[in-house]
mmCIF file of C-alpha atoms in Angstrom:
data_model
loop_
_atom_site.group_PDB
_atom_site.id
_atom_site.type_symbol
_atom_site.label_atom_id
_atom_site.label_comp_id
_atom_site.label_asym_id
_atom_site.label_seq_id
_atom_site.Cartn_x
_atom_site.Cartn_y
_atom_site.Cartn_z
ATOM 1 C CA MET A 1 70.993 130.928 -12.554
ATOM 2 C CA ASP A 2 72.399 127.890 -14.348
ATOM 3 C CA ILE A 3 74.699 128.480 -17.318
ATOM 4 C CA GLY A 4 74.551 126.021 -20.190
ATOM 5 C CA ILE A 5 76.380 125.849 -23.483
ATOM 6 C CA GLY A 6 75.133 124.882 -26.913
ATOM 7 C CA LEU A 7 76.382 121.879 -28.824
ATOM 8 C CA PRO A 8 77.582 123.143 -32.238
ATOM 9 C CA ASN A 9 75.257 120.822 -34.136
ATOM 10 C CA THR A 10 74.369 123.495 -36.710
ATOM 11 C CA VAL A 11 77.786 125.150 -37.074
ATOM 12 C CA PRO A 12 79.142 124.467 -40.595
ATOM 13 C CA GLY A 13 82.288 122.372 -40.672
ATOM 14 C CA THR A 14 81.616 120.614 -37.371
ATOM 15 C CA GLU A 15 82.811 117.005 -37.610
ATOM 16 C CA PRO A 16 81.312 114.106 -35.646
ATOM 17 C CA GLN A 17 84.388 113.879 -33.409
ATOM 18 C CA ASP A 18 84.043 117.589 -32.666
ATOM 19 C CA LEU A 19 80.592 116.969 -31.170
ATOM 20 C CA LEU A 20 81.902 114.228 -28.894
ATOM 21 C CA ASP A 21 84.954 116.186 -27.769
ATOM 22 C CA TRP A 22 82.788 119.273 -27.206
ATOM 23 C CA ALA A 23 80.330 117.320 -25.043
ATOM 24 C CA ARG A 24 83.084 115.850 -22.869
ATOM 25 C CA GLN A 25 84.847 119.165 -22.410
ATOM 26 C CA ALA A 26 81.631 121.069 -21.681
ATOM 27 C CA GLU A 27 80.802 118.640 -18.903
ATOM 28 C CA GLU A 28 84.309 118.908 -17.460
ATOM 29 C CA ALA A 29 84.003 122.702 -17.525
ATOM 30 C CA GLY A 30 80.909 122.509 -15.315
ATOM 31 C CA PHE A 31 78.183 123.797 -17.639
ATOM 32 C CA SER A 32 74.644 122.859 -16.645
ATOM 33 C CA THR A 33 73.391 121.642 -20.011
ATOM 34 C CA LEU A 34 74.219 120.978 -23.637
ATOM 35 C CA GLY A 35 71.631 122.626 -25.888
ATOM 36 C CA THR A 36 70.864 122.038 -29.551
ATOM 37 C CA ILE A 37 69.317 124.256 -32.210
ATOM 38 C CA GLY A 38 66.490 122.857 -34.345
ATOM 39 C CA ARG A 39 66.287 123.453 -38.072
ATOM 40 C CA LEU A 40 65.742 121.132 -41.020
ATOM 41 C CA VAL A 41 66.874 123.032 -44.110
ATOM 42 C CA TYR A 42 70.474 123.712 -43.100
ATOM 43 C CA GLN A 43 73.715 121.736 -43.023
ATOM 44 C CA GLY A 44 73.753 120.311 -39.508
ATOM 45 C CA TYR A 45 73.115 117.313 -37.286
ATOM 46 C CA GLU A 46 69.637 116.289 -36.142
ATOM 47 C CA GLU A 47 69.195 117.135 -32.476
ATOM 48 C CA LEU A 48 68.069 113.840 -30.946
ATOM 49 C CA ILE A 49 70.877 111.974 -32.675
ATOM 50 C CA ALA A 50 73.462 114.575 -31.704
ATOM 51 C CA LEU A 51 72.360 114.511 -28.067
ATOM 52 C CA THR A 52 72.323 110.709 -27.983
ATOM 53 C CA ALA A 53 75.959 110.787 -29.085
ATOM 54 C CA ALA A 54 76.655 113.353 -26.367
ATOM 55 C CA ALA A 55 74.871 111.200 -23.793
ATOM 56 C CA ALA A 56 77.200 108.301 -24.562
ATOM 57 C CA VAL A 57 80.315 110.280 -23.613
ATOM 58 C CA THR A 58 78.971 112.212 -20.602
ATOM 59 C CA SER A 59 77.408 111.348 -17.262
ATOM 60 C CA ARG A 60 76.258 114.546 -15.506
ATOM 61 C CA ILE A 61 75.412 117.372 -17.873
ATOM 62 C CA ARG A 62 71.785 117.871 -18.955
ATOM 63 C CA LEU A 63 70.891 117.389 -22.612
ATOM 64 C CA THR A 64 68.364 119.910 -23.954
ATOM 65 C CA THR A 65 66.747 120.401 -27.348
ATOM 66 C CA SER A 66 66.451 124.165 -27.420
ATOM 67 C CA VAL A 67 64.308 123.732 -29.422
ATOM 68 C CA LEU A 68 63.282 120.803 -31.595
ATOM 69 C CA LEU A 69 60.586 121.591 -34.178
ATOM 70 C CA ALA A 70 58.073 119.005 -33.041
ATOM 71 C CA PRO A 71 55.455 119.427 -35.817
ATOM 72 C CA LEU A 72 58.041 118.194 -38.343
ATOM 73 C CA TYR A 73 57.980 114.858 -36.499
ATOM 74 C CA GLU A 74 54.472 113.892 -37.584
ATOM 75 C CA ASN A 75 54.446 110.508 -35.872
ATOM 76 C CA ALA A 76 53.920 111.609 -32.261
ATOM 77 C CA ALA A 77 54.166 108.038 -30.966
ATOM 78 C CA LEU A 78 57.582 107.587 -32.560
ATOM 79 C CA LEU A 79 58.821 110.953 -31.276
ATOM 80 C CA ALA A 80 57.588 110.030 -27.793
ATOM 81 C CA LYS A 81 59.530 106.759 -27.991
ATOM 82 C CA GLN A 82 62.676 108.522 -29.216
ATOM 83 C CA ALA A 83 62.465 111.093 -26.426
ATOM 84 C CA ALA A 84 61.803 108.445 -23.782
ATOM 85 C CA SER A 85 64.697 106.361 -25.082
ATOM 86 C CA LEU A 86 67.145 109.274 -24.875
ATOM 87 C CA GLU A 87 65.846 110.232 -21.428
ATOM 88 C CA ARG A 88 66.385 106.695 -20.139
ATOM 89 C CA ILE A 89 69.732 106.130 -21.863
ATOM 90 C CA SER A 90 71.018 109.366 -20.351
ATOM 91 C CA GLY A 91 69.814 108.499 -16.855
ATOM 92 C CA GLY A 92 67.083 111.135 -16.827
ATOM 93 C CA ARG A 93 69.248 114.001 -18.103
ATOM 94 C CA PHE A 94 67.236 114.754 -21.238
ATOM 95 C CA VAL A 95 65.055 117.878 -21.420
ATOM 96 C CA LEU A 96 62.700 118.031 -24.390
ATOM 97 C CA GLY A 97 62.397 121.609 -25.585
ATOM 98 C CA VAL A 98 59.966 121.937 -28.490
ATOM 99 C CA GLY A 99 58.532 124.724 -30.604
ATOM 100 C CA LEU A 100 56.912 125.576 -33.901
ATOM 101 C CA GLY A 101 59.847 127.227 -35.661
ATOM 102 C CA GLY A 102 59.862 130.350 -37.774
ATOM 103 C CA ARG A 103 60.892 129.218 -41.269
ATOM 104 C CA ASP A 104 58.393 128.065 -43.858
ATOM 105 C CA ASP A 105 61.052 126.147 -45.789
ATOM 106 C CA ASP A 106 61.401 123.598 -42.967
ATOM 107 C CA TYR A 107 57.709 122.751 -43.410
ATOM 108 C CA ALA A 108 57.804 122.844 -47.201
ATOM 109 C CA ALA A 109 60.744 120.423 -47.245
ATOM 110 C CA SER A 110 58.703 118.083 -45.057
ATOM 111 C CA GLY A 111 55.616 118.309 -47.246
ATOM 112 C CA LEU A 112 53.702 119.925 -44.394
ATOM 113 C CA SER A 113 51.517 122.995 -44.184
ATOM 114 C CA THR A 114 52.105 125.682 -41.577
ATOM 115 C CA LYS A 115 48.347 126.207 -41.385
ATOM 116 C CA GLY A 116 46.914 124.755 -38.190
ATOM 117 C CA ARG A 117 50.324 123.770 -36.861
ATOM 118 C CA GLY A 118 49.602 125.198 -33.392
ATOM 119 C CA LYS A 119 46.593 122.919 -32.950
ATOM 120 C CA ARG A 120 48.550 119.935 -34.271
ATOM 121 C CA PHE A 121 51.380 120.801 -31.893
ATOM 122 C CA GLU A 122 49.104 120.722 -28.858
ATOM 123 C CA GLU A 123 47.525 117.433 -29.942
ATOM 124 C CA GLN A 124 51.003 115.982 -30.437
ATOM 125 C CA ILE A 125 52.118 116.964 -26.944
ATOM 126 C CA ASP A 126 48.928 115.551 -25.417
ATOM 127 C CA ASP A 127 49.529 112.274 -27.241
ATOM 128 C CA MET A 128 53.156 112.042 -26.123
ATOM 129 C CA LYS A 129 52.275 112.705 -22.500
ATOM 130 C CA ARG A 130 49.716 109.905 -22.548
ATOM 131 C CA ILE A 131 52.331 107.579 -23.998
ATOM 132 C CA TRP A 132 54.884 108.540 -21.331
ATOM 133 C CA ALA A 133 52.223 107.877 -18.695
ATOM 134 C CA GLY A 134 52.044 104.272 -19.931
ATOM 135 C CA GLU A 135 48.774 104.293 -21.871
ATOM 136 C CA ASP A 136 48.116 100.983 -23.638
ATOM 137 C CA ARG A 137 48.527 101.193 -27.401
ATOM 138 C CA GLY A 138 48.425 97.583 -28.483
ATOM 139 C CA PHE A 139 48.477 93.909 -27.520
ATOM 140 C CA ALA A 140 51.816 94.326 -25.724
ATOM 141 C CA GLY A 141 50.605 97.336 -23.752
ATOM 142 C CA GLY A 142 52.392 100.688 -23.735
ATOM 143 C CA ILE A 143 54.996 101.976 -26.129
ATOM 144 C CA GLY A 144 57.856 102.572 -23.676
ATOM 145 C CA PRO A 145 60.534 102.616 -22.562
ATOM 146 C CA ALA A 146 59.608 103.769 -19.070
ATOM 147 C CA THR A 147 61.284 107.087 -18.348
ATOM 148 C CA VAL A 148 63.459 107.840 -15.335
ATOM 149 C CA ARG A 149 61.409 110.967 -14.592
ATOM 150 C CA GLU A 150 57.809 110.111 -13.780
ATOM 151 C CA GLY A 151 55.498 111.279 -16.546
ATOM 152 C CA GLY A 152 58.209 111.615 -19.163
ATOM 153 C CA PRO A 153 61.081 113.983 -19.909
ATOM 154 C CA GLU A 154 60.966 117.538 -18.602
ATOM 155 C CA LEU A 155 59.030 119.462 -21.241
ATOM 156 C CA ILE A 156 59.932 123.036 -22.216
ATOM 157 C CA LEU A 157 58.046 125.029 -24.859
ATOM 158 C CA GLY A 158 59.203 127.955 -26.959
ATOM 159 C CA GLY A 159 57.119 130.834 -28.274
ATOM 160 C CA SER A 160 56.706 134.560 -27.777
ATOM 161 C CA THR A 161 52.940 135.151 -27.918
ATOM 162 C CA ASP A 162 50.152 135.020 -25.364
ATOM 163 C CA VAL A 163 48.883 131.863 -27.050
ATOM 164 C CA SER A 164 52.254 130.183 -26.573
ATOM 165 C CA PHE A 165 52.375 131.300 -22.919
ATOM 166 C CA ARG A 166 48.969 129.715 -22.289
ATOM 167 C CA ARG A 167 50.219 126.580 -24.036
ATOM 168 C CA VAL A 168 53.158 126.428 -21.626
ATOM 169 C CA ALA A 169 50.803 126.728 -18.661
ATOM 170 C CA LYS A 170 48.507 124.046 -20.035
ATOM 171 C CA LEU A 171 51.028 121.461 -21.183
ATOM 172 C CA ALA A 172 54.609 122.036 -20.082
ATOM 173 C CA ASP A 173 57.079 122.380 -17.237
ATOM 174 C CA GLY A 174 58.654 125.589 -18.477
ATOM 175 C CA TRP A 175 59.371 128.055 -21.255
ATOM 176 C CA ILE A 176 62.373 129.072 -23.344
ATOM 177 C CA MET A 177 63.089 132.261 -25.282
ATOM 178 C CA GLY A 178 64.859 131.488 -28.527
ATOM 179 C CA GLY A 179 66.733 134.767 -28.672
ATOM 180 C CA GLY A 180 66.415 138.392 -27.665
ATOM 181 C CA SER A 181 67.497 140.893 -25.059
ATOM 182 C CA PRO A 182 67.219 140.539 -21.279
ATOM 183 C CA ASP A 183 64.496 143.215 -21.347
ATOM 184 C CA MET A 184 62.523 141.163 -23.870
ATOM 185 C CA PHE A 185 62.959 138.135 -21.642
ATOM 186 C CA ALA A 186 61.731 139.966 -18.555
ATOM 187 C CA GLN A 187 58.624 141.198 -20.346
ATOM 188 C CA ALA A 188 57.788 137.773 -21.769
ATOM 189 C CA ALA A 189 58.482 136.069 -18.433
ATOM 190 C CA VAL A 190 55.711 138.132 -16.863
ATOM 191 C CA GLY A 191 53.330 136.786 -19.515
ATOM 192 C CA VAL A 192 54.422 133.216 -18.850
ATOM 193 C CA ASP A 193 54.028 133.563 -15.085
ATOM 194 C CA THR A 194 50.620 135.198 -15.476
ATOM 195 C CA ALA A 195 49.366 132.413 -17.730
ATOM 196 C CA TRP A 196 50.724 129.863 -15.261
ATOM 197 C CA GLN A 197 48.849 131.438 -12.365
ATOM 198 C CA GLU A 198 45.636 131.814 -14.364
ATOM 199 C CA ALA A 199 45.797 128.113 -15.225
ATOM 200 C CA GLY A 200 45.943 127.283 -11.525
ATOM 201 C CA ARG A 201 49.382 125.670 -11.735
ATOM 202 C CA GLU A 202 51.380 125.330 -8.517
ATOM 203 C CA GLY A 203 54.884 126.677 -8.170
ATOM 204 C CA LYS A 204 56.571 128.457 -11.068
ATOM 205 C CA PRO A 205 57.559 127.410 -14.590
ATOM 206 C CA ARG A 206 61.271 126.969 -15.270
ATOM 207 C CA LYS A 207 62.337 129.755 -17.629
ATOM 208 C CA LEU A 208 65.281 129.522 -20.025
ATOM 209 C CA SER A 209 66.841 131.620 -22.759
ATOM 210 C CA LEU A 210 69.451 131.369 -25.493
ATOM 211 C CA ALA A 211 72.234 133.840 -26.264
ATOM 212 C CA TYR A 212 74.828 133.538 -29.029
ATOM 213 C CA PHE A 213 78.520 133.875 -28.303
ATOM 214 C CA GLY A 214 81.906 133.772 -29.970
ATOM 215 C CA LEU A 215 85.126 134.551 -28.136
ATOM 216 C CA GLY A 216 88.806 135.003 -28.926
ATOM 217 C CA PRO A 217 90.780 137.172 -31.356
ATOM 218 C CA ASN A 218 88.456 136.507 -34.318
ATOM 219 C CA ALA A 219 85.221 136.587 -32.333
ATOM 220 C CA ARG A 220 83.345 139.176 -34.390
ATOM 221 C CA ALA A 221 84.271 137.587 -37.721
ATOM 222 C CA GLN A 222 83.290 134.161 -36.396
ATOM 223 C CA ALA A 223 79.919 135.361 -35.115
ATOM 224 C CA ASP A 224 79.124 137.292 -38.295
ATOM 225 C CA GLY A 225 80.228 134.462 -40.564
ATOM 226 C CA TYR A 226 77.863 131.997 -38.960
ATOM 227 C CA LEU A 227 74.896 134.119 -37.936
ATOM 228 C CA LEU A 228 74.603 136.163 -41.134
ATOM 229 C CA ASP A 229 74.391 132.867 -43.008
ATOM 230 C CA TYR A 230 72.132 131.035 -40.559
ATOM 231 C CA TYR A 231 69.720 133.965 -40.362
ATOM 232 C CA GLY A 232 70.097 135.015 -43.976
ATOM 233 C CA PHE A 233 66.392 134.365 -44.534
ATOM 234 C CA LEU A 234 65.703 137.429 -42.374
ATOM 235 C CA GLY A 235 67.341 139.763 -44.855
ATOM 236 C CA ASP A 236 68.717 142.959 -43.330
ATOM 237 C CA ALA A 237 67.506 141.899 -39.880
ATOM 238 C CA ALA A 238 70.168 139.158 -39.801
ATOM 239 C CA ALA A 239 72.744 141.834 -38.959
ATOM 240 C CA GLN A 240 70.822 142.649 -35.784
ATOM 241 C CA VAL A 241 70.984 139.023 -34.649
ATOM 242 C CA ALA A 242 74.686 138.820 -35.430
ATOM 243 C CA GLY A 243 75.325 142.074 -33.605
ATOM 244 C CA SER A 244 73.721 140.722 -30.439
ATOM 245 C CA ALA A 245 76.254 137.891 -30.073
ATOM 246 C CA ALA A 246 78.503 138.152 -27.015
ATOM 247 C CA VAL A 247 81.986 138.576 -28.482
ATOM 248 C CA SER A 248 83.932 139.562 -25.367
ATOM 249 C CA ALA A 249 84.192 138.402 -21.772
ATOM 250 C CA ASP A 250 82.604 141.665 -20.649
ATOM 251 C CA MET A 251 79.596 141.077 -22.896
ATOM 252 C CA VAL A 252 79.225 137.551 -21.526
ATOM 253 C CA LYS A 253 79.321 138.837 -17.946
ATOM 254 C CA SER A 254 76.774 141.558 -18.699
ATOM 255 C CA TYR A 255 74.420 139.032 -20.307
ATOM 256 C CA VAL A 256 74.693 136.719 -17.309
ATOM 257 C CA ALA A 257 73.948 139.536 -14.865
ATOM 258 C CA ALA A 258 71.068 140.961 -16.906
ATOM 259 C CA PHE A 259 69.327 137.634 -17.577
ATOM 260 C CA GLU A 260 69.668 136.608 -13.952
ATOM 261 C CA THR A 261 68.101 139.903 -12.883
ATOM 262 C CA ALA A 262 65.305 139.303 -15.425
ATOM 263 C CA GLY A 263 64.390 136.037 -13.693
ATOM 264 C CA CYS A 264 66.039 133.533 -16.037
ATOM 265 C CA ASP A 265 66.629 130.097 -14.496
ATOM 266 C CA GLU A 266 69.032 128.825 -17.146
ATOM 267 C CA LEU A 267 70.893 130.753 -19.846
ATOM 268 C CA ILE A 268 72.322 128.655 -22.675
ATOM 269 C CA PHE A 269 75.157 130.290 -24.612
ATOM 270 C CA VAL A 270 74.980 129.010 -28.196
ATOM 271 C CA PRO A 271 78.346 128.827 -30.012
ATOM 272 C CA THR A 272 79.043 130.397 -33.387
ATOM 273 C CA GLY A 273 82.090 128.194 -33.915
ATOM 274 C CA SER A 274 83.062 124.630 -33.009
ATOM 275 C CA GLY A 275 86.647 125.144 -31.873
ATOM 276 C CA LEU A 276 87.098 123.587 -28.436
ATOM 277 C CA GLU A 277 88.835 126.719 -27.163
ATOM 278 C CA GLN A 278 85.403 128.377 -27.158
ATOM 279 C CA ILE A 279 84.379 126.219 -24.185
ATOM 280 C CA ASP A 280 87.303 127.290 -22.028
ATOM 281 C CA LEU A 281 86.946 130.931 -23.059
ATOM 282 C CA LEU A 282 83.276 130.940 -22.074
ATOM 283 C CA ALA A 283 83.996 129.142 -18.787
ATOM 284 C CA ALA A 284 86.642 131.734 -17.958
ATOM 285 C CA ALA A 285 84.306 134.600 -18.828
ATOM 286 C CA ILE A 286 81.594 133.442 -16.419
ATOM 287 C CA ALA A 287 83.957 132.403 -13.627
#
């Protein structure tokens, strides 16, 4: 199982230089990917821009939106061009993870309705894939740029319902769980694999998951401070999310073992702070 680390693009107080230093150090530490969290109504950096900055200071590590809320980007042609540009600039390292999101305020702030968003989402993905395949769209031909990976960036979809699993099988290369226990992952992974087989797809979908972490002497306070605020819209349930964060090396190790047993292909540990020591602490915990 690959182990990735999140870029602290949504952690309050993260400065632009912090993102660049974090990206460099994460690559040096040997993590498989840099992941970003998608949300509009929160103080943070937009994911495609943050990962483009990371791409400029790295050369090996994958760059994954985990996940970007695609329906907020209404212009599918423009999003396809942005994704293709980042994929090419990074030498094929970009992985486009997309989902619907779970907060109505992100849609309200965009002047969009949540009604029918699943259908719009599928149409958007179909449109982007045609663009990445080089479909003519005007006098000059296709939109471009041509991607390093044939057919466009690797496409990963989020979601936890049977409908979302069928969507993965129909449109994507893999699936990501946005949060939850290893047992929840294992159960959902069965649904994803079943949908994949029923759709007649060859091979297996790549399956990813996120897990929050915060390490060091103030780990619990750091995790609570960020997660209780970020998930405040959940009310009392925010405490459950905060409590699930890995705040010790032993918890990190147990998460790695349990997710690997559950069939996870890549586990991305999402930081609750932006101090660079978090990278080395996580690397030491999984060593």
